[in-house]
Amino acid sequence: MRLSIDVHLDYGFAEPADVLLQIEAAAMPDQWIETESLVIRSDHPIRAVPGEAGIGQRCWARGEGRLVADYHAIVAIDRPGIELAALPETMVRALPAETVRYLLPSRYVESDRFEHFVRGQFAGLRGGAVAAALTDWVRENLTYSGAVSHGHSSALTTFAERRGVCRDYAHLLVALARAAEIPARCVGAYAPGVDPPDFHAVAELWLDGAWRLVDPTGMASCDDLARVAVGLDATEIAFMTIFGVATLQRQTVCVRRIDDVAGR
């Protein structure tokens, strides 16, 4: 699978502000960058820094008057689909050290508040079986809507409202998975077929010795997702973090399938 990615960002700044951009697809063993171009129009130097867990990179920029960024890439993906329900359980005491932080509650993922619900609703299920059941539950019980979603929405808010956008779906699945003793993290990604076209948020669950991509909205499949960033919650995967105030002038995200890839 090959994806063509085109992003245009145009923001206005009444007062100068620092901006942390995270819009470049990450180079990883199951996805690689064939071509790539990032142009940020600014009178100030741009500085790149590694993303969380060493995945992808962020760019520091300075917004002054106006900040325009254009990103173009072709990303090849070689990632077979996995049947979650068939994957075995890994006991928490046997987890790799780097996954342990993804078992714990975070700002927008109050996983400790879901332990009673998970134990009662999904009793007897472990490992991949409970991961698949949790994914199905989120997909079937939430309505995709931006009417109640905002920058401070959390997994608990989404659980109560039963609706939200992709980041809300991801937060809730990650919270439920952590409550079921499965390491889980949020993933910023590009995917074709996202409606409306935009940056996409999905989840990644640690099962059977590897991170498994899951889109609880059902809009994308794991074999056509290009990761940009990973993190505990939306704060660490945001495509843009503004240390000040900005006004959106124009923003477009276009992701298209080019063709299937037989191999590298």
Tab-separated table of C-alpha atoms in Angstrom:
chain	number	residue	atom	x	y	z
A	1	MET	CA	0.000	0.000	0.000
A	2	ARG	CA	1.250	3.499	-0.866
A	3	LEU	CA	-0.262	6.728	0.404
A	4	SER	CA	0.027	10.204	-1.074
A	5	ILE	CA	-0.176	12.844	1.683
A	6	ASP	CA	-0.684	16.577	1.151
A	7	VAL	CA	-1.095	19.006	4.046
A	8	HIS	CA	-1.493	22.785	4.003
A	9	LEU	CA	-1.578	24.844	7.210
A	10	ASP	CA	-2.108	28.606	7.324
A	11	TYR	CA	-2.441	30.330	10.713
A	12	GLY	CA	-2.425	33.980	11.730
A	13	PHE	CA	-0.795	35.401	14.879
A	14	ALA	CA	-1.755	38.706	16.467
A	15	GLU	CA	1.184	38.259	18.848
A	16	PRO	CA	4.362	36.228	18.273
A	17	ALA	CA	4.215	32.660	19.603
A	18	ASP	CA	6.265	29.482	19.519
A	19	VAL	CA	4.692	26.584	17.628
A	20	LEU	CA	5.442	22.861	17.861
A	21	LEU	CA	4.477	21.090	14.627
A	22	GLN	CA	4.105	17.319	14.341
A	23	ILE	CA	2.934	16.562	10.801
A	24	GLU	CA	5.665	14.414	9.219
A	25	ALA	CA	4.972	10.703	8.750
A	26	ALA	CA	7.348	8.604	10.847
A	27	ALA	CA	9.924	6.295	9.268
A	28	MET	CA	9.403	2.867	10.842
A	29	PRO	CA	9.990	-0.801	9.948
A	30	ASP	CA	6.400	-1.240	8.703
A	31	GLN	CA	6.159	2.121	6.918
A	32	TRP	CA	8.835	3.991	5.023
A	33	ILE	CA	9.104	7.350	3.332
A	34	GLU	CA	9.597	7.252	-0.441
A	35	THR	CA	9.518	11.025	-0.961
A	36	GLU	CA	8.964	13.866	1.470
A	37	SER	CA	8.967	17.658	1.594
A	38	LEU	CA	8.190	20.003	4.484
A	39	VAL	CA	8.276	23.749	3.814
A	40	ILE	CA	7.578	26.143	6.692
A	41	ARG	CA	7.424	29.810	5.735
A	42	SER	CA	8.906	31.735	8.639
A	43	ASP	CA	11.522	34.421	9.189
A	44	HIS	CA	12.911	32.401	12.103
A	45	PRO	CA	15.038	29.211	12.211
A	46	ILE	CA	13.223	25.850	12.324
A	47	ARG	CA	14.489	23.241	14.792
A	48	ALA	CA	13.639	19.521	14.615
A	49	VAL	CA	13.409	17.373	17.775
A	50	PRO	CA	12.572	13.657	18.198
A	51	GLY	CA	8.987	12.585	18.856
A	52	GLU	CA	7.792	10.558	21.845
A	53	ALA	CA	9.380	7.095	22.147
A	54	GLY	CA	11.765	8.116	19.363
A	55	ILE	CA	8.958	7.831	16.793
A	56	GLY	CA	8.760	10.588	14.185
A	57	GLN	CA	9.878	14.138	14.803
A	58	ARG	CA	8.520	17.514	15.817
A	59	CYS	CA	9.552	20.928	14.504
A	60	TRP	CA	9.815	24.108	16.509
A	61	ALA	CA	8.740	27.181	14.550
A	62	ARG	CA	7.943	30.802	15.360
A	63	GLY	CA	4.553	32.218	14.489
A	64	GLU	CA	4.794	35.942	13.824
A	65	GLY	CA	2.026	37.564	11.813
A	66	ARG	CA	1.472	34.435	9.761
A	67	LEU	CA	2.773	30.871	9.674
A	68	VAL	CA	2.300	28.705	6.574
A	69	ALA	CA	3.435	25.085	6.310
A	70	ASP	CA	3.162	22.634	3.416
A	71	TYR	CA	3.922	18.933	3.770
A	72	HIS	CA	3.967	16.436	0.904
A	73	ALA	CA	4.948	12.774	1.133
A	74	ILE	CA	4.541	9.373	-0.393
A	75	VAL	CA	4.571	6.668	2.270
A	76	ALA	CA	4.744	2.932	1.582
A	77	ILE	CA	3.123	0.631	4.133
A	78	ASP	CA	3.787	-3.081	4.593
A	79	ARG	CA	1.710	-4.121	7.598
A	80	PRO	CA	-0.455	-7.248	7.493
A	81	GLY	CA	-3.812	-7.230	9.207
A	82	ILE	CA	-4.011	-9.007	12.564
A	83	GLU	CA	-6.981	-10.755	14.158
A	84	LEU	CA	-6.904	-9.168	17.615
A	85	ALA	CA	-9.110	-11.778	19.267
A	86	ALA	CA	-6.612	-14.551	18.501
A	87	LEU	CA	-3.672	-12.870	20.277
A	88	PRO	CA	-2.669	-14.276	23.687
A	89	GLU	CA	-2.492	-12.396	26.972
A	90	THR	CA	0.782	-11.031	28.344
A	91	MET	CA	0.846	-10.817	32.140
A	92	VAL	CA	1.709	-7.311	33.327
A	93	ARG	CA	4.717	-8.535	35.273
A	94	ALA	CA	6.213	-9.825	31.998
A	95	LEU	CA	5.758	-6.586	30.025
A	96	PRO	CA	8.811	-4.781	28.573
A	97	ALA	CA	9.855	-1.788	30.658
A	98	GLU	CA	9.056	0.723	27.890
A	99	THR	CA	5.387	-0.319	27.823
A	100	VAL	CA	4.655	0.124	31.534
A	101	ARG	CA	3.961	3.883	31.304
A	102	TYR	CA	1.137	3.048	28.879
A	103	LEU	CA	-0.674	1.093	31.614
A	104	LEU	CA	-1.115	4.162	33.794
A	105	PRO	CA	-3.771	6.912	33.823
A	106	SER	CA	-2.932	10.183	32.068
A	107	ARG	CA	-4.481	13.627	31.743
A	108	TYR	CA	-7.172	12.696	29.197
A	109	VAL	CA	-7.200	8.948	29.795
A	110	GLU	CA	-8.567	8.251	33.290
A	111	SER	CA	-8.145	4.494	32.992
A	112	ASP	CA	-8.409	3.937	36.763
A	113	ARG	CA	-12.027	5.144	36.582
A	114	PHE	CA	-12.952	2.325	34.174
A	115	GLU	CA	-11.631	-0.712	36.054
A	116	HIS	CA	-14.988	-1.641	37.610
A	117	PHE	CA	-16.797	-1.256	34.265
A	118	VAL	CA	-14.284	-3.407	32.387
A	119	ARG	CA	-14.255	-6.158	35.004
A	120	GLY	CA	-18.032	-6.310	35.040
A	121	GLN	CA	-18.813	-5.827	31.344
A	122	PHE	CA	-15.998	-7.997	29.961
A	123	ALA	CA	-15.591	-10.617	32.687
A	124	GLY	CA	-13.675	-13.716	31.610
A	125	LEU	CA	-11.985	-12.097	28.599
A	126	ARG	CA	-8.236	-11.554	28.514
A	127	GLY	CA	-5.552	-10.530	26.031
A	128	GLY	CA	-6.631	-10.181	22.427
A	129	ALA	CA	-10.153	-11.368	23.195
A	130	VAL	CA	-10.855	-8.461	25.520
A	131	ALA	CA	-9.029	-6.018	23.185
A	132	ALA	CA	-11.338	-7.008	20.318
A	133	ALA	CA	-14.413	-6.795	22.566
A	134	LEU	CA	-13.414	-3.334	23.824
A	135	THR	CA	-12.854	-2.091	20.258
A	136	ASP	CA	-16.263	-3.383	19.195
A	137	TRP	CA	-17.913	-1.800	22.239
A	138	VAL	CA	-16.451	1.652	21.503
A	139	ARG	CA	-17.347	1.434	17.817
A	140	GLU	CA	-20.923	0.301	18.510
A	141	ASN	CA	-21.708	2.608	21.436
A	142	LEU	CA	-20.320	5.950	20.251
A	143	THR	CA	-21.682	8.304	17.600
A	144	TYR	CA	-19.153	10.235	15.521
A	145	SER	CA	-19.918	13.905	16.199
A	146	GLY	CA	-18.007	17.067	16.974
A	147	ALA	CA	-20.963	18.629	18.766
A	148	VAL	CA	-19.607	17.958	22.264
A	149	SER	CA	-15.906	17.413	21.570
A	150	HIS	CA	-13.391	20.092	22.531
A	151	GLY	CA	-9.752	20.373	23.500
A	152	HIS	CA	-10.453	19.325	27.093
A	153	SER	CA	-12.619	16.279	26.353
A	154	SER	CA	-11.379	13.167	28.134
A	155	ALA	CA	-12.175	9.466	28.036
A	156	LEU	CA	-14.578	9.942	30.949
A	157	THR	CA	-16.383	12.789	29.144
A	158	THR	CA	-16.726	10.671	26.013
A	159	PHE	CA	-17.993	7.678	27.986
A	160	ALA	CA	-20.716	9.877	29.513
A	161	GLU	CA	-21.690	11.644	26.269
A	162	ARG	CA	-21.372	8.539	24.041
A	163	ARG	CA	-20.199	10.650	21.107
A	164	GLY	CA	-17.106	12.439	19.886
A	165	VAL	CA	-14.485	12.680	17.147
A	166	CYS	CA	-11.535	10.388	16.416
A	167	ARG	CA	-9.391	11.568	19.342
A	168	ASP	CA	-12.328	10.873	21.689
A	169	TYR	CA	-12.750	7.356	20.313
A	170	ALA	CA	-9.014	6.794	20.748
A	171	HIS	CA	-8.995	8.155	24.300
A	172	LEU	CA	-11.850	5.896	25.347
A	173	LEU	CA	-10.406	2.728	23.804
A	174	VAL	CA	-6.997	3.455	25.337
A	175	ALA	CA	-8.600	4.029	28.757
A	176	LEU	CA	-10.573	0.778	28.567
A	177	ALA	CA	-7.532	-1.196	27.392
A	178	ARG	CA	-5.354	0.140	30.212
A	179	ALA	CA	-8.124	-0.738	32.669
A	180	ALA	CA	-7.960	-4.276	31.242
A	181	GLU	CA	-4.186	-4.367	31.932
A	182	ILE	CA	-3.204	-3.941	28.275
A	183	PRO	CA	-0.637	-1.206	27.522
A	184	ALA	CA	-2.274	1.273	25.150
A	185	ARG	CA	-1.258	4.550	23.569
A	186	CYS	CA	-2.741	7.162	21.266
A	187	VAL	CA	-1.433	7.500	17.724
A	188	GLY	CA	-1.558	10.494	15.401
A	189	ALA	CA	-1.867	9.185	11.852
A	190	TYR	CA	-2.751	9.756	8.228
A	191	ALA	CA	-5.398	7.555	6.650
A	192	PRO	CA	-7.424	7.598	3.430
A	193	GLY	CA	-11.195	7.612	3.725
A	194	VAL	CA	-11.350	9.759	6.870
A	195	ASP	CA	-14.552	11.803	6.823
A	196	PRO	CA	-14.204	14.746	7.071
A	197	PRO	CA	-10.610	14.684	5.705
A	198	ASP	CA	-8.287	15.646	8.546
A	199	PHE	CA	-5.484	14.470	10.789
A	200	HIS	CA	-6.592	11.182	12.334
A	201	ALA	CA	-6.224	9.706	15.821
A	202	VAL	CA	-6.267	5.976	16.519
A	203	ALA	CA	-5.001	3.618	19.223
A	204	GLU	CA	-2.175	1.127	19.542
A	205	LEU	CA	-2.406	-1.823	21.945
A	206	TRP	CA	0.521	-3.961	23.114
A	207	LEU	CA	-0.424	-7.579	22.425
A	208	ASP	CA	1.702	-10.687	21.886
A	209	GLY	CA	4.981	-8.794	21.949
A	210	ALA	CA	4.149	-5.939	19.571
A	211	TRP	CA	2.122	-2.742	19.164
A	212	ARG	CA	-1.111	-3.366	17.229
A	213	LEU	CA	-2.836	-0.486	15.456
A	214	VAL	CA	-6.601	-0.232	15.959
A	215	ASP	CA	-9.004	2.394	14.608
A	216	PRO	CA	-12.028	2.386	16.919
A	217	THR	CA	-13.948	4.685	14.531
A	218	GLY	CA	-13.828	1.980	11.859
A	219	MET	CA	-12.859	4.532	9.183
A	220	ALA	CA	-9.400	3.063	8.541
A	221	SER	CA	-7.739	-0.331	8.686
A	222	CYS	CA	-4.332	-1.045	10.187
A	223	ASP	CA	-2.786	-1.746	6.779
A	224	ASP	CA	-3.410	1.759	5.408
A	225	LEU	CA	-2.523	3.916	8.419
A	226	ALA	CA	0.681	5.975	8.399
A	227	ARG	CA	1.819	6.848	11.907
A	228	VAL	CA	2.958	10.383	12.662
A	229	ALA	CA	3.333	10.271	16.448
A	230	VAL	CA	2.541	8.226	19.549
A	231	GLY	CA	1.850	9.276	23.123
A	232	LEU	CA	-0.024	8.812	26.363
A	233	ASP	CA	-2.934	10.891	25.070
A	234	ALA	CA	-3.808	13.696	22.666
A	235	THR	CA	-1.391	16.155	24.285
A	236	GLU	CA	1.559	14.155	22.929
A	237	ILE	CA	0.218	13.493	19.419
A	238	ALA	CA	-1.216	16.931	18.562
A	239	PHE	CA	-0.291	18.030	15.022
A	240	MET	CA	0.173	21.585	16.310
A	241	THR	CA	0.776	22.909	19.818
A	242	ILE	CA	0.699	26.701	20.041
A	243	PHE	CA	2.320	28.466	22.979
A	244	GLY	CA	0.158	31.534	22.571
A	245	VAL	CA	-2.897	32.357	20.432
A	246	ALA	CA	-3.428	31.760	16.726
A	247	THR	CA	-6.259	32.086	14.222
A	248	LEU	CA	-6.930	29.427	11.625
A	249	GLN	CA	-6.854	30.880	8.111
A	250	ARG	CA	-6.892	27.660	6.094
A	251	GLN	CA	-6.125	24.004	6.699
A	252	THR	CA	-6.379	21.046	4.335
A	253	VAL	CA	-5.367	17.409	4.705
A	254	CYS	CA	-5.571	15.093	1.684
A	255	VAL	CA	-4.597	11.402	1.918
A	256	ARG	CA	-5.004	9.123	-1.117
A	257	ARG	CA	-4.169	5.506	-1.858
A	258	ILE	CA	-1.818	5.270	-4.842
A	259	ASP	CA	-1.524	1.511	-5.319
A	260	ASP	CA	-0.580	-1.659	-3.500
A	261	VAL	CA	3.046	-2.400	-2.710
A	262	ALA	CA	4.329	-5.925	-3.099
A	263	GLY	CA	7.521	-5.190	-1.176
A	264	ARG	CA	10.303	-2.698	-0.594
